[in-house]
Amino acid sequence: MGKKSRARMAAAGTRRDPNRVVDEGGKIARAGKEKKVGAHAHPEWAPHLNTASEDLTAKLFTMVEVILGVVPVVVIGLFLASKDATSVDKLTDVFSQDPSMVVAFISACLQPFVAYMLYMIYRKYCEGDAGFAAGNLIGLLCSEILLLNIPGVIGIGILLWRVWRNVAPHFESWLFERRVAGVLADIAGSLVILALAFICATASRGLAGM
């Protein structure tokens, strides 16, 4: 059977079944088949993720991830170098003489984890999981406020503002559908970072009052 005959038969089958789609490779898929997403996802805005506005949102996520994952480590390294902490022994001496340095170092080490959480949040956002995205962004924003990390506050605040127009209509339903246990499970990662940020903030304030 020639290629033209097979093409005619495929076209005829498609006309009889409006939901049937024949791709270029000859594979058959159902037009109504949805992309696999989370259990409580709302993927209705997924087709709009290719807009110029959403491209900018993706770039902003990447930019903030890089800033939080790399810049704090570089800043701490430069600060330690200014203290002439070029060896482990000298680094230990700096930490023992200035306990606030330990808190600052731990706070900086949290930022790569925040960057990884942002990576996970954007993946869930693309899948349409509105509650996961909004809940974790709010938790991370609170963490950055506690740590007084101005770049983190500004960056995550902008990201929350960018995605809120899509996630806001589903945020309340996510709270009621998931209930307390489900919500806590969804935002567990940001809660851990928030708890560590609270400990660092408390320690920093305690050392400042010494």
Short mmCIF file of N, CA and C in Angstrom, two decimals, residues 21-156:
data_model
loop_
_atom_site.label_atom_id
_atom_site.label_comp_id
_atom_site.label_asym_id
_atom_site.label_seq_id
_atom_site.Cartn_x
_atom_site.Cartn_y
_atom_site.Cartn_z
N VAL A 21 -6.21 12.14 16.88
CA VAL A 21 -5.17 12.97 16.28
C VAL A 21 -4.05 12.08 15.79
N VAL A 22 -3.63 12.29 14.55
CA VAL A 22 -2.52 11.54 13.97
C VAL A 22 -1.34 12.49 13.84
N ASP A 23 -0.24 12.18 14.55
CA ASP A 23 0.91 13.07 14.49
C ASP A 23 1.75 12.74 13.27
N GLU A 24 2.86 13.49 13.12
CA GLU A 24 3.69 13.33 11.93
C GLU A 24 4.34 11.97 11.87
N GLY A 25 4.57 11.34 13.00
CA GLY A 25 5.23 10.04 13.01
C GLY A 25 4.26 8.90 12.87
N GLY A 26 2.94 9.19 12.71
CA GLY A 26 1.96 8.14 12.57
C GLY A 26 1.43 7.61 13.87
N LYS A 27 1.88 8.23 15.02
CA LYS A 27 1.41 7.76 16.31
C LYS A 27 0.06 8.39 16.61
N ILE A 28 -0.80 7.68 17.30
CA ILE A 28 -2.16 8.14 17.57
C ILE A 28 -2.25 8.57 19.02
N ALA A 29 -2.85 9.73 19.24
CA ALA A 29 -3.07 10.24 20.59
C ALA A 29 -4.48 10.77 20.67
N ARG A 30 -5.02 10.83 21.85
CA ARG A 30 -6.33 11.39 22.07
C ARG A 30 -6.21 12.88 22.37
N ALA A 31 -7.01 13.68 21.68
CA ALA A 31 -6.87 15.12 21.82
C ALA A 31 -7.20 15.58 23.23
N GLY A 32 -8.08 14.85 23.90
CA GLY A 32 -8.47 15.27 25.23
C GLY A 32 -7.56 14.78 26.32
N LYS A 33 -6.48 14.10 25.97
CA LYS A 33 -5.58 13.55 26.98
C LYS A 33 -4.79 14.67 27.64
N GLU A 34 -4.82 14.75 28.97
CA GLU A 34 -4.17 15.83 29.69
C GLU A 34 -2.74 15.47 30.06
N LYS A 35 -1.95 16.48 30.22
CA LYS A 35 -0.58 16.30 30.69
C LYS A 35 -0.60 15.84 32.14
N LYS A 36 0.29 14.94 32.50
CA LYS A 36 0.34 14.45 33.86
C LYS A 36 0.81 15.54 34.80
N VAL A 37 -0.01 15.85 35.80
CA VAL A 37 0.33 16.90 36.76
C VAL A 37 0.04 16.39 38.16
N GLY A 38 0.24 17.27 39.15
CA GLY A 38 0.02 16.89 40.53
C GLY A 38 -1.43 16.60 40.83
N ALA A 39 -1.68 16.00 41.99
CA ALA A 39 -3.03 15.58 42.34
C ALA A 39 -3.98 16.77 42.46
N HIS A 40 -3.49 17.89 42.93
CA HIS A 40 -4.34 19.07 43.14
C HIS A 40 -3.91 20.21 42.23
N ALA A 41 -3.48 19.87 41.03
CA ALA A 41 -3.00 20.88 40.10
C ALA A 41 -4.15 21.54 39.36
N HIS A 42 -3.92 22.72 38.88
CA HIS A 42 -4.87 23.46 38.05
C HIS A 42 -4.14 23.86 36.77
N PRO A 43 -4.12 22.98 35.76
CA PRO A 43 -3.25 23.20 34.59
C PRO A 43 -3.87 24.06 33.50
N GLU A 44 -5.01 24.75 33.79
CA GLU A 44 -5.68 25.47 32.72
C GLU A 44 -4.86 26.62 32.14
N TRP A 45 -3.88 27.14 32.91
CA TRP A 45 -3.06 28.21 32.35
C TRP A 45 -1.78 27.69 31.68
N ALA A 46 -1.58 26.37 31.70
CA ALA A 46 -0.37 25.81 31.11
C ALA A 46 -0.18 26.18 29.64
N PRO A 47 -1.24 26.22 28.80
CA PRO A 47 -1.01 26.60 27.39
C PRO A 47 -0.48 28.02 27.22
N HIS A 48 -0.64 28.86 28.24
CA HIS A 48 -0.21 30.25 28.12
C HIS A 48 1.23 30.45 28.60
N LEU A 49 1.93 29.39 28.98
CA LEU A 49 3.28 29.52 29.50
C LEU A 49 4.29 29.89 28.42
N ASN A 50 3.89 29.87 27.16
CA ASN A 50 4.80 30.23 26.07
C ASN A 50 4.71 31.71 25.69
N THR A 51 3.97 32.49 26.46
CA THR A 51 3.86 33.91 26.16
C THR A 51 5.14 34.64 26.55
N ALA A 52 5.29 35.85 26.03
CA ALA A 52 6.48 36.64 26.34
C ALA A 52 6.55 36.96 27.84
N SER A 53 5.38 37.18 28.45
CA SER A 53 5.35 37.48 29.88
C SER A 53 5.86 36.31 30.70
N GLU A 54 5.45 35.09 30.34
CA GLU A 54 5.88 33.91 31.07
C GLU A 54 7.34 33.58 30.78
N ASP A 55 7.82 33.93 29.60
CA ASP A 55 9.25 33.77 29.32
C ASP A 55 10.08 34.65 30.25
N LEU A 56 9.58 35.87 30.50
CA LEU A 56 10.26 36.77 31.43
C LEU A 56 10.23 36.21 32.84
N THR A 57 9.11 35.61 33.22
CA THR A 57 9.01 34.99 34.55
C THR A 57 10.03 33.87 34.70
N ALA A 58 10.19 33.05 33.67
CA ALA A 58 11.17 31.95 33.72
C ALA A 58 12.58 32.51 33.87
N LYS A 59 12.90 33.57 33.14
CA LYS A 59 14.23 34.18 33.23
C LYS A 59 14.47 34.77 34.62
N LEU A 60 13.42 35.36 35.20
CA LEU A 60 13.56 35.94 36.54
C LEU A 60 13.81 34.85 37.58
N PHE A 61 13.12 33.72 37.44
CA PHE A 61 13.37 32.60 38.35
C PHE A 61 14.83 32.17 38.27
N THR A 62 15.34 32.02 37.05
CA THR A 62 16.73 31.60 36.87
C THR A 62 17.69 32.63 37.46
N MET A 63 17.41 33.90 37.24
CA MET A 63 18.28 34.96 37.74
C MET A 63 18.34 34.96 39.26
N VAL A 64 17.19 34.84 39.90
CA VAL A 64 17.16 34.85 41.36
C VAL A 64 17.84 33.61 41.92
N GLU A 65 17.65 32.46 41.26
CA GLU A 65 18.32 31.24 41.70
C GLU A 65 19.84 31.40 41.66
N VAL A 66 20.35 32.01 40.59
CA VAL A 66 21.80 32.21 40.48
C VAL A 66 22.30 33.16 41.56
N ILE A 67 21.57 34.25 41.77
CA ILE A 67 22.00 35.23 42.77
C ILE A 67 22.03 34.60 44.16
N LEU A 68 20.98 33.89 44.52
CA LEU A 68 20.92 33.30 45.87
C LEU A 68 21.87 32.12 46.02
N GLY A 69 22.14 31.42 44.93
CA GLY A 69 23.00 30.24 45.03
C GLY A 69 24.49 30.52 44.96
N VAL A 70 24.87 31.62 44.33
CA VAL A 70 26.29 31.89 44.09
C VAL A 70 26.78 33.13 44.84
N VAL A 71 26.06 34.22 44.71
CA VAL A 71 26.54 35.49 45.27
C VAL A 71 26.77 35.43 46.78
N PRO A 72 25.87 34.87 47.60
CA PRO A 72 26.14 34.84 49.04
C PRO A 72 27.41 34.08 49.39
N VAL A 73 27.68 32.99 48.68
CA VAL A 73 28.89 32.22 48.94
C VAL A 73 30.13 33.05 48.61
N VAL A 74 30.07 33.79 47.50
CA VAL A 74 31.19 34.64 47.11
C VAL A 74 31.40 35.75 48.14
N VAL A 75 30.30 36.33 48.60
CA VAL A 75 30.40 37.42 49.59
C VAL A 75 31.04 36.93 50.88
N ILE A 76 30.61 35.77 51.36
CA ILE A 76 31.19 35.21 52.58
C ILE A 76 32.68 34.90 52.36
N GLY A 77 33.02 34.37 51.18
CA GLY A 77 34.42 34.09 50.89
C GLY A 77 35.28 35.34 50.90
N LEU A 78 34.78 36.42 50.31
CA LEU A 78 35.51 37.68 50.32
C LEU A 78 35.65 38.24 51.74
N PHE A 79 34.59 38.07 52.53
CA PHE A 79 34.64 38.58 53.90
C PHE A 79 35.67 37.81 54.73
N LEU A 80 35.69 36.50 54.55
CA LEU A 80 36.67 35.69 55.28
C LEU A 80 38.09 36.00 54.81
N ALA A 81 38.24 36.26 53.51
CA ALA A 81 39.57 36.61 53.00
C ALA A 81 40.05 37.93 53.58
N SER A 82 39.10 38.86 53.80
CA SER A 82 39.49 40.14 54.39
C SER A 82 39.92 39.98 55.84
N LYS A 83 39.48 38.89 56.47
CA LYS A 83 39.91 38.60 57.84
C LYS A 83 41.18 37.74 57.87
N ASP A 84 41.75 37.50 56.68
CA ASP A 84 42.97 36.70 56.55
C ASP A 84 42.75 35.26 57.01
N ALA A 85 41.52 34.76 56.79
CA ALA A 85 41.21 33.38 57.17
C ALA A 85 41.52 32.47 56.00
N THR A 86 42.79 32.31 55.69
CA THR A 86 43.22 31.54 54.52
C THR A 86 43.48 30.08 54.83
N SER A 87 43.34 29.67 56.08
CA SER A 87 43.53 28.26 56.45
C SER A 87 42.43 27.87 57.43
N VAL A 88 42.32 26.57 57.65
CA VAL A 88 41.29 26.07 58.56
C VAL A 88 41.52 26.60 59.98
N ASP A 89 42.76 26.63 60.41
CA ASP A 89 43.05 27.12 61.76
C ASP A 89 42.66 28.59 61.92
N LYS A 90 43.02 29.40 60.92
CA LYS A 90 42.67 30.81 61.00
C LYS A 90 41.15 31.01 60.93
N LEU A 91 40.49 30.17 60.10
CA LEU A 91 39.04 30.26 60.02
C LEU A 91 38.40 29.93 61.36
N THR A 92 38.93 28.91 62.04
CA THR A 92 38.42 28.55 63.37
C THR A 92 38.63 29.68 64.36
N ASP A 93 39.77 30.35 64.26
CA ASP A 93 40.04 31.48 65.15
C ASP A 93 39.05 32.62 64.91
N VAL A 94 38.77 32.89 63.64
CA VAL A 94 37.82 33.96 63.32
C VAL A 94 36.45 33.65 63.89
N PHE A 95 36.00 32.39 63.73
CA PHE A 95 34.70 31.99 64.25
C PHE A 95 34.65 32.07 65.77
N SER A 96 35.75 31.67 66.43
CA SER A 96 35.77 31.69 67.90
C SER A 96 35.81 33.12 68.44
N GLN A 97 36.47 34.02 67.72
CA GLN A 97 36.56 35.40 68.17
C GLN A 97 35.30 36.21 67.85
N ASP A 98 34.62 35.83 66.81
CA ASP A 98 33.42 36.57 66.40
C ASP A 98 32.29 35.58 66.11
N PRO A 99 31.48 35.21 67.13
CA PRO A 99 30.40 34.24 66.92
C PRO A 99 29.37 34.69 65.89
N SER A 100 29.24 36.00 65.69
CA SER A 100 28.27 36.47 64.70
C SER A 100 28.66 36.01 63.29
N MET A 101 29.97 35.74 63.09
CA MET A 101 30.42 35.23 61.81
C MET A 101 29.84 33.84 61.53
N VAL A 102 29.69 33.06 62.57
CA VAL A 102 29.11 31.72 62.41
C VAL A 102 27.67 31.84 61.93
N VAL A 103 26.92 32.75 62.55
CA VAL A 103 25.52 32.95 62.16
C VAL A 103 25.44 33.44 60.72
N ALA A 104 26.33 34.38 60.35
CA ALA A 104 26.34 34.90 58.99
C ALA A 104 26.69 33.81 57.98
N PHE A 105 27.62 32.93 58.36
CA PHE A 105 28.02 31.84 57.48
C PHE A 105 26.87 30.85 57.27
N ILE A 106 26.17 30.52 58.36
CA ILE A 106 25.03 29.60 58.26
C ILE A 106 23.92 30.21 57.41
N SER A 107 23.68 31.51 57.62
CA SER A 107 22.65 32.20 56.84
C SER A 107 22.97 32.17 55.36
N ALA A 108 24.25 32.37 55.02
CA ALA A 108 24.66 32.33 53.62
C ALA A 108 24.52 30.93 53.05
N CYS A 109 24.81 29.92 53.86
CA CYS A 109 24.70 28.53 53.39
C CYS A 109 23.25 28.13 53.13
N LEU A 110 22.29 28.85 53.71
CA LEU A 110 20.88 28.55 53.46
C LEU A 110 20.45 28.96 52.05
N GLN A 111 21.14 29.94 51.48
CA GLN A 111 20.70 30.50 50.21
C GLN A 111 20.71 29.50 49.04
N PRO A 112 21.70 28.62 48.91
CA PRO A 112 21.61 27.61 47.84
C PRO A 112 20.39 26.70 47.99
N PHE A 113 19.98 26.42 49.23
CA PHE A 113 18.76 25.61 49.43
C PHE A 113 17.52 26.39 49.01
N VAL A 114 17.53 27.70 49.28
CA VAL A 114 16.43 28.54 48.82
C VAL A 114 16.38 28.53 47.28
N ALA A 115 17.55 28.60 46.65
CA ALA A 115 17.61 28.57 45.19
C ALA A 115 17.07 27.25 44.64
N TYR A 116 17.39 26.14 45.30
CA TYR A 116 16.87 24.84 44.86
C TYR A 116 15.35 24.78 45.03
N MET A 117 14.84 25.35 46.12
CA MET A 117 13.40 25.39 46.33
C MET A 117 12.72 26.19 45.22
N LEU A 118 13.36 27.29 44.80
CA LEU A 118 12.79 28.08 43.71
C LEU A 118 12.73 27.27 42.42
N TYR A 119 13.74 26.43 42.19
CA TYR A 119 13.73 25.55 41.02
C TYR A 119 12.54 24.60 41.07
N MET A 120 12.30 24.01 42.24
CA MET A 120 11.17 23.11 42.40
C MET A 120 9.83 23.85 42.27
N ILE A 121 9.79 25.05 42.81
CA ILE A 121 8.56 25.84 42.76
C ILE A 121 8.20 26.15 41.30
N TYR A 122 9.19 26.52 40.50
CA TYR A 122 8.87 26.85 39.12
C TYR A 122 8.40 25.62 38.34
N ARG A 123 8.97 24.47 38.62
CA ARG A 123 8.49 23.24 37.98
C ARG A 123 7.03 22.98 38.31
N LYS A 124 6.68 23.12 39.59
CA LYS A 124 5.29 22.92 40.01
C LYS A 124 4.37 23.99 39.42
N TYR A 125 4.89 25.20 39.31
CA TYR A 125 4.11 26.28 38.71
C TYR A 125 3.78 25.96 37.26
N CYS A 126 4.76 25.44 36.52
CA CYS A 126 4.51 25.06 35.13
C CYS A 126 3.51 23.93 35.01
N GLU A 127 3.48 23.04 36.01
CA GLU A 127 2.52 21.95 36.02
C GLU A 127 1.13 22.43 36.43
N GLY A 128 1.06 23.62 37.01
CA GLY A 128 -0.23 24.16 37.41
C GLY A 128 -0.57 23.97 38.87
N ASP A 129 0.41 23.56 39.69
CA ASP A 129 0.15 23.34 41.11
C ASP A 129 0.23 24.69 41.83
N ALA A 130 -0.90 25.39 41.83
CA ALA A 130 -0.94 26.77 42.33
C ALA A 130 -0.60 26.85 43.82
N GLY A 131 -1.16 25.95 44.61
CA GLY A 131 -0.94 26.01 46.05
C GLY A 131 0.50 25.80 46.43
N PHE A 132 1.14 24.81 45.82
CA PHE A 132 2.55 24.54 46.10
C PHE A 132 3.40 25.76 45.78
N ALA A 133 3.17 26.37 44.62
CA ALA A 133 3.97 27.51 44.19
C ALA A 133 3.78 28.70 45.13
N ALA A 134 2.53 29.07 45.38
CA ALA A 134 2.26 30.26 46.20
C ALA A 134 2.67 30.04 47.65
N GLY A 135 2.32 28.87 48.21
CA GLY A 135 2.63 28.60 49.62
C GLY A 135 4.11 28.62 49.90
N ASN A 136 4.90 27.99 49.03
CA ASN A 136 6.34 27.94 49.25
C ASN A 136 7.01 29.29 48.99
N LEU A 137 6.51 30.06 48.03
CA LEU A 137 7.07 31.39 47.80
C LEU A 137 6.83 32.30 49.01
N ILE A 138 5.65 32.20 49.60
CA ILE A 138 5.35 33.00 50.79
C ILE A 138 6.26 32.59 51.94
N GLY A 139 6.47 31.28 52.11
CA GLY A 139 7.34 30.80 53.18
C GLY A 139 8.79 31.24 52.97
N LEU A 140 9.27 31.18 51.74
CA LEU A 140 10.64 31.61 51.46
C LEU A 140 10.81 33.11 51.63
N LEU A 141 9.78 33.86 51.28
CA LEU A 141 9.84 35.32 51.46
C LEU A 141 9.96 35.67 52.94
N CYS A 142 9.20 34.97 53.77
CA CYS A 142 9.29 35.19 55.23
C CYS A 142 10.70 34.84 55.74
N SER A 143 11.28 33.78 55.19
CA SER A 143 12.63 33.38 55.60
C SER A 143 13.65 34.47 55.26
N GLU A 144 13.56 35.02 54.06
CA GLU A 144 14.50 36.06 53.64
C GLU A 144 14.32 37.33 54.47
N ILE A 145 13.10 37.62 54.88
CA ILE A 145 12.86 38.78 55.74
C ILE A 145 13.52 38.57 57.10
N LEU A 146 13.38 37.36 57.65
CA LEU A 146 14.01 37.06 58.94
C LEU A 146 15.53 37.17 58.85
N LEU A 147 16.09 36.73 57.73
CA LEU A 147 17.55 36.78 57.56
C LEU A 147 18.05 38.16 57.15
N LEU A 148 17.12 39.08 56.90
CA LEU A 148 17.47 40.44 56.46
C LEU A 148 18.32 40.40 55.18
N ASN A 149 17.98 39.44 54.32
CA ASN A 149 18.68 39.30 53.04
C ASN A 149 17.94 40.12 51.99
N ILE A 150 18.39 41.33 51.75
CA ILE A 150 17.68 42.25 50.87
C ILE A 150 17.55 41.71 49.44
N PRO A 151 18.63 41.16 48.81
CA PRO A 151 18.45 40.60 47.46
C PRO A 151 17.41 39.48 47.42
N GLY A 152 17.39 38.65 48.48
CA GLY A 152 16.41 37.57 48.52
C GLY A 152 14.99 38.08 48.68
N VAL A 153 14.81 39.09 49.53
CA VAL A 153 13.48 39.67 49.72
C VAL A 153 12.97 40.28 48.42
N ILE A 154 13.82 41.05 47.75
CA ILE A 154 13.41 41.69 46.51
C ILE A 154 13.14 40.66 45.41
N GLY A 155 14.06 39.69 45.27
CA GLY A 155 13.92 38.69 44.21
C GLY A 155 12.68 37.83 44.38
N ILE A 156 12.49 37.27 45.57
CA ILE A 156 11.33 36.40 45.79
C ILE A 156 10.04 37.20 45.79
#
